[in-house]
Every structure is written in C-alpha cells, then in structure tokens.
Tab-separated table of C-alpha atoms and ligand atoms in Angstrom:
chain	number	residue	atom	x	y	z
A	1	MET	CA	-4.234	-16.014	-13.055
A	2	SER	CA	-6.599	-13.382	-14.302
A	3	ILE	CA	-5.246	-10.108	-12.836
A	4	GLU	CA	-6.812	-6.436	-13.277
A	5	ILE	CA	-5.479	-3.871	-10.728
A	6	ARG	CA	-8.133	-1.060	-10.980
A	7	ARG	CA	-10.025	1.420	-8.830
A	8	PRO	CA	-12.842	-0.054	-6.717
A	9	VAL	CA	-16.255	0.890	-8.578
A	10	THR	CA	-19.055	-0.898	-6.538
A	11	PRO	CA	-20.346	-0.288	-3.086
A	12	LYS	CA	-19.189	-3.790	-2.293
A	13	GLU	CA	-16.089	-3.082	-3.769
A	14	TRP	CA	-15.082	-0.396	-1.784
A	15	GLU	CA	-16.129	-2.550	1.345
A	16	ASN	CA	-13.823	-5.319	0.889
A	17	TYR	CA	-10.858	-2.434	-0.199
A	18	TYR	CA	-11.449	-0.749	3.331
A	19	ASP	CA	-12.360	-4.261	5.367
A	20	MET	CA	-8.786	-5.477	3.822
A	21	ARG	CA	-6.796	-1.967	4.816
A	22	TYR	CA	-8.332	-2.524	8.512
A	23	ASN	CA	-7.754	-6.090	8.831
A	24	VAL	CA	-4.152	-6.075	7.542
A	25	LEU	CA	-3.009	-3.134	8.959
A	26	ARG	CA	-5.167	-1.724	11.519
A	27	LYS	CA	-6.538	-4.681	13.552
A	28	PRO	CA	-3.329	-6.234	14.438
A	29	LEU	CA	-2.181	-3.083	16.209
A	30	ASN	CA	-5.730	-3.116	18.314
A	31	GLN	CA	-6.930	-0.009	16.299
A	32	PRO	CA	-10.548	0.652	16.368
A	33	LEU	CA	-12.730	0.484	13.199
A	34	GLY	CA	-12.585	3.969	11.289
A	35	SER	CA	-8.473	3.704	11.794
A	36	GLU	CA	-8.068	2.560	8.510
A	37	ARG	CA	-9.367	5.909	6.543
A	38	ASN	CA	-8.065	9.195	6.630
A	39	ASP	CA	-8.772	12.919	4.440
A	40	GLY	CA	-6.392	11.509	1.845
A	41	ASP	CA	-8.919	9.110	0.713
A	42	LEU	CA	-11.063	12.018	-1.188
A	43	SER	CA	-7.720	12.927	-2.722
A	44	GLY	CA	-5.674	9.676	-3.169
A	45	ARG	CA	-5.687	7.532	-6.061
A	46	HIS	CA	-6.919	4.077	-5.619
A	47	PHE	CA	-5.545	0.857	-6.637
A	48	ALA	CA	-7.097	-2.707	-6.092
A	49	LEU	CA	-5.888	-6.028	-7.454
A	50	TYR	CA	-8.423	-8.575	-8.533
A	51	ASP	CA	-7.012	-12.408	-9.385
A	52	ASN	CA	-9.962	-14.241	-10.856
A	53	GLN	CA	-12.658	-11.734	-9.681
A	54	ILE	CA	-11.024	-12.035	-5.892
A	55	LEU	CA	-9.638	-8.645	-3.967
A	56	ARG	CA	-6.074	-9.892	-3.428
A	57	ALA	CA	-3.929	-5.907	-2.677
A	58	ILE	CA	-4.376	-2.977	-2.102
A	59	ALA	CA	-2.666	0.616	-2.434
A	60	ARG	CA	-3.240	4.141	-2.365
A	61	LEU	CA	-1.143	6.762	-4.499
A	62	ASP	CA	-0.982	10.459	-2.853
A	63	SER	CA	0.781	13.213	-4.803
A	64	ALA	CA	3.764	14.533	-1.920
A	65	GLY	CA	5.157	17.701	-3.507
A	66	GLU	CA	6.293	18.853	-6.883
A	67	GLY	CA	7.224	15.669	-8.779
A	68	ILE	CA	6.687	13.344	-6.069
A	69	SER	CA	4.251	10.754	-5.508
A	70	GLN	CA	3.809	8.478	-1.914
A	71	VAL	CA	1.954	5.290	-1.846
A	72	ARG	CA	0.420	4.447	1.377
A	73	PHE	CA	-2.116	1.435	2.714
A	74	VAL	CA	0.183	-1.328	0.933
A	75	ALA	CA	-1.711	-4.367	1.801
A	76	VAL	CA	-2.106	-7.868	0.575
A	77	HIS	CA	-4.461	-10.785	2.138
A	78	PRO	CA	-2.536	-12.562	4.486
A	79	ASP	CA	-3.535	-15.803	2.376
A	80	SER	CA	-1.818	-14.375	-0.464
A	81	GLN	CA	1.309	-12.741	0.667
A	82	GLY	CA	4.612	-14.129	-0.778
A	83	LYS	CA	2.725	-14.873	-4.417
A	84	GLY	CA	3.604	-11.842	-5.845
A	85	TYR	CA	0.826	-9.798	-6.030
A	86	GLY	CA	2.686	-7.161	-3.731
A	87	ARG	CA	4.944	-6.271	-6.385
A	88	LEU	CA	2.617	-6.352	-9.308
A	89	ILE	CA	-0.017	-3.429	-7.318
A	90	MET	CA	3.726	-1.784	-6.501
A	91	GLU	CA	4.338	-1.832	-10.124
A	92	ALA	CA	1.061	-0.639	-11.098
A	93	VAL	CA	1.415	1.927	-8.713
A	94	GLU	CA	4.867	3.207	-9.902
A	95	GLY	CA	3.548	3.044	-13.513
A	96	SER	CA	0.869	5.595	-12.657
A	97	SER	CA	3.211	7.999	-10.771
A	98	ILE	CA	5.292	7.707	-13.925
A	99	LYS	CA	2.496	8.618	-16.237
A	100	SER	CA	1.638	11.437	-14.206
A	101	GLY	CA	4.928	12.824	-14.880
A	102	ASN	CA	6.831	12.191	-11.431
A	103	ARG	CA	10.196	10.810	-11.110
A	104	LYS	CA	10.289	9.775	-7.277
A	105	MET	CA	8.394	7.686	-5.297
A	106	ILE	CA	8.656	7.847	-1.283
A	107	LEU	CA	6.977	5.733	1.471
A	108	HIS	CA	6.765	5.092	4.976
A	109	ALA	CA	7.952	1.056	5.156
A	110	ARG	CA	7.116	-0.818	8.672
A	111	ASP	CA	10.119	-2.075	9.706
A	112	TYR	CA	8.684	-5.608	8.680
A	113	ALA	CA	8.503	-5.030	5.348
A	114	LEU	CA	11.901	-2.928	4.739
A	115	ASP	CA	13.348	-5.744	2.616
A	116	PHE	CA	10.090	-5.950	0.657
A	117	TYR	CA	10.701	-2.567	-0.578
A	118	VAL	CA	14.094	-3.138	-1.011
A	119	ARG	CA	13.781	-6.078	-3.272
A	120	LEU	CA	11.401	-3.421	-5.362
A	121	GLY	CA	14.638	-0.905	-5.838
A	122	TYR	CA	13.750	1.454	-2.647
A	123	ASN	CA	16.277	3.042	-0.523
A	124	LYS	CA	16.345	3.574	2.863
A	125	ILE	CA	16.482	7.229	3.890
A	126	GLU	CA	16.288	7.579	7.655
A	127	LYS	CA	13.852	6.181	10.414
A	128	SER	CA	10.849	8.016	10.644
A	129	TYR	CA	7.657	7.660	12.853
A	130	LYS	CA	6.588	4.935	15.153
A	131	LEU	CA	2.764	4.355	14.544
A	132	TYR	CA	0.870	4.118	17.781
A	133	ASP	CA	4.441	4.189	19.826
A	134	VAL	CA	4.964	0.884	18.837
A	135	LEU	CA	5.419	0.458	15.233
A	136	GLN	CA	8.846	1.672	13.679
A	137	HIS	CA	8.607	3.102	10.169
A	138	TYR	CA	11.374	3.885	7.985
A	139	LEU	CA	10.921	6.746	4.682
A	140	MET	CA	12.368	4.899	1.939
A	141	GLU	CA	12.563	6.526	-2.348
A	142	LYS	CA	12.799	5.368	-5.086
A	143	ILE	CA	14.018	7.491	-8.066
A	144	TYR	CA	13.025	6.603	-11.789
B	201	COA	C1	4.779	-6.693	2.348
B	201	COA	C2	3.717	-6.833	1.700
B	201	COA	C3	2.928	-5.669	1.089
B	201	COA	C4	4.255	-7.752	0.476
B	201	COA	O1	3.732	-8.044	-0.375
B	201	COA	P1	3.761	-9.969	-1.059
B	201	COA	O2	2.679	-10.327	-2.046
B	201	COA	O3	3.742	-10.783	0.307
B	201	COA	O4	4.930	-9.860	-1.440
B	201	COA	P2	5.292	-10.500	-3.163
B	201	COA	O5	5.515	-11.701	-3.017
B	201	COA	O6	4.974	-9.843	-3.941
B	201	COA	O7	7.178	-10.254	-2.630
B	201	COA	C5	8.278	-9.647	-4.003
B	201	COA	C6	9.336	-9.510	-3.445
B	201	COA	O8	9.668	-9.464	-1.761
B	201	COA	C7	10.167	-10.146	-1.051
B	201	COA	N1	9.514	-10.147	0.167
B	201	COA	C8	8.032	-9.898	0.522
B	201	COA	N2	7.609	-9.647	1.536
B	201	COA	C9	8.818	-9.211	2.199
B	201	COA	C10	9.227	-9.328	3.485
B	201	COA	N3	8.191	-9.041	4.275
B	201	COA	N4	10.604	-9.172	3.937
B	201	COA	C11	11.697	-9.760	2.826
B	201	COA	N5	11.273	-9.758	1.982
B	201	COA	C12	10.142	-9.796	1.333
B	201	COA	C13	9.814	-11.544	-1.758
B	201	COA	O9	10.593	-12.337	-1.282
B	201	COA	C14	9.612	-11.384	-3.282
B	201	COA	O10	11.073	-11.371	-3.446
B	201	COA	P3	11.787	-11.938	-4.678
B	201	COA	O11	11.074	-11.396	-6.367
B	201	COA	O12	12.842	-11.503	-5.242
B	201	COA	O13	10.839	-13.190	-5.330
B	201	COA	C15	2.362	-8.110	1.965
B	201	COA	O14	3.180	-8.985	2.908
B	201	COA	C16	1.846	-7.129	3.390
B	201	COA	O15	0.823	-7.201	3.117
B	201	COA	N6	2.065	-7.769	4.683
B	201	COA	C17	1.448	-7.161	5.726
B	201	COA	C18	1.126	-5.376	5.657
B	201	COA	C19	2.333	-4.594	5.364
B	201	COA	O16	3.041	-4.936	6.084
B	201	COA	N7	2.346	-3.779	4.570
B	201	COA	C20	3.300	-2.575	4.098
B	201	COA	C21	3.059	-2.003	5.053
B	201	COA	S1	4.832	-0.591	4.697
C-alpha cells in the first residue's frame, strides 16, 4: 500500500473526486448529477485518499463555529469498503481539525454508517434530519 491523503489537484482528480461523491452518496438515492455539490465546496477543505495513485476515499472538512469542525461527504469506493480506508481518511480529517486548533468534530451520520463512527470514537447526540425524506441522519460528536 502506498497511501497519500491530500487535496485533489488536476482537473481529472477533481472530476474523479466529485464522481465518487455522486456515485456513492447521491446516485443510490436517485438524485440528479449536481446534487453532490454545494456552496460549502468553495470554503471547505477537501481530502482524497489515493492508494497507489487510485482514488479510494473522500471527505470534506468544514468549519462549524468557534472551535468546532464538521466533516461531510465521507465516502469510500464500494469495491474498497471495509479495508480501513474510511478510518484512514477520518484520521487525516481529524488531524487537520486539531492542527487548526479546534477541539470538537461534529457530523451527521447516515443510519447505516452510525456504527462506523462509533468505532472511531464518536458519540450519538440526537436524531437529526431525514435526507430527501428517506434517509435518517444522526448528529454525532467527538471531543479531542
Ligand atoms: C461508512 C464508510 C465511510 C466506512 O468506510 P470503510 O472504509 O468501509 O470502513 P473501515 O474499513 O475504515 O472501517 C473502520 C471500522 O469501522 C467498522 N465499520 C465500517 N463500516 C461499518 C458499518 N457500516 N457499520 C458498522 N461498522 C462499520 C469496521 O468494521 C472497522 O472496525 P475495526 O476498526 O474495529 O475493525 C464506507 O463504508 C462508505 O463510504 N459507505 C457508503 C457511504 C456512507 O455511508 N458514507 C458515510 C455517510 S455519513
């Protein structure tokens, strides 16, 4: 394994980055192309995990107020799930948050991803929104 976690750089890397977001997080919910992007992409910090130059996982880190970070759009390629890439990209995102001086990370987890975040030390706070009226999310947090 030769792992590199960084911001996408070339136009092709950006295309693959947003393609993965769409294919993993929006297409299964029958959402149109474009639904994978939002205004936060301009201000957020983008993370892409490359293993031997192949994109395997993505995430975006946002600011969520004084001392608080929020991670969004966490996704691992379907062929690569369960191999530790999700944990690795979350550790990189948390490391970046800590470096910025923040001491708390929040996120809204899909119901089926809850236990992944519990494994990484997150606590479930409360039920939050239902994405597209179908997919229940839960607010979770981790304090460093
Ligand atoms: C959820 C997701 C990000 C996890 O990434 P991953 O690479 O598959 O997970 P990892 O292999 O790094 O797993 C880390 C740990 O969490 C556990 N885990 C992973 N996914 C899990 C799940 N859905 N439920 C319960 N535990 C899970 C693993 O067993 C592992 O435990 P261990 O370290 O004690 O052995 C990934 O499967 C994914 O992209 N799923 C579809 C999209 C999604 O749900 N994104 C999150 C939106 S909130």
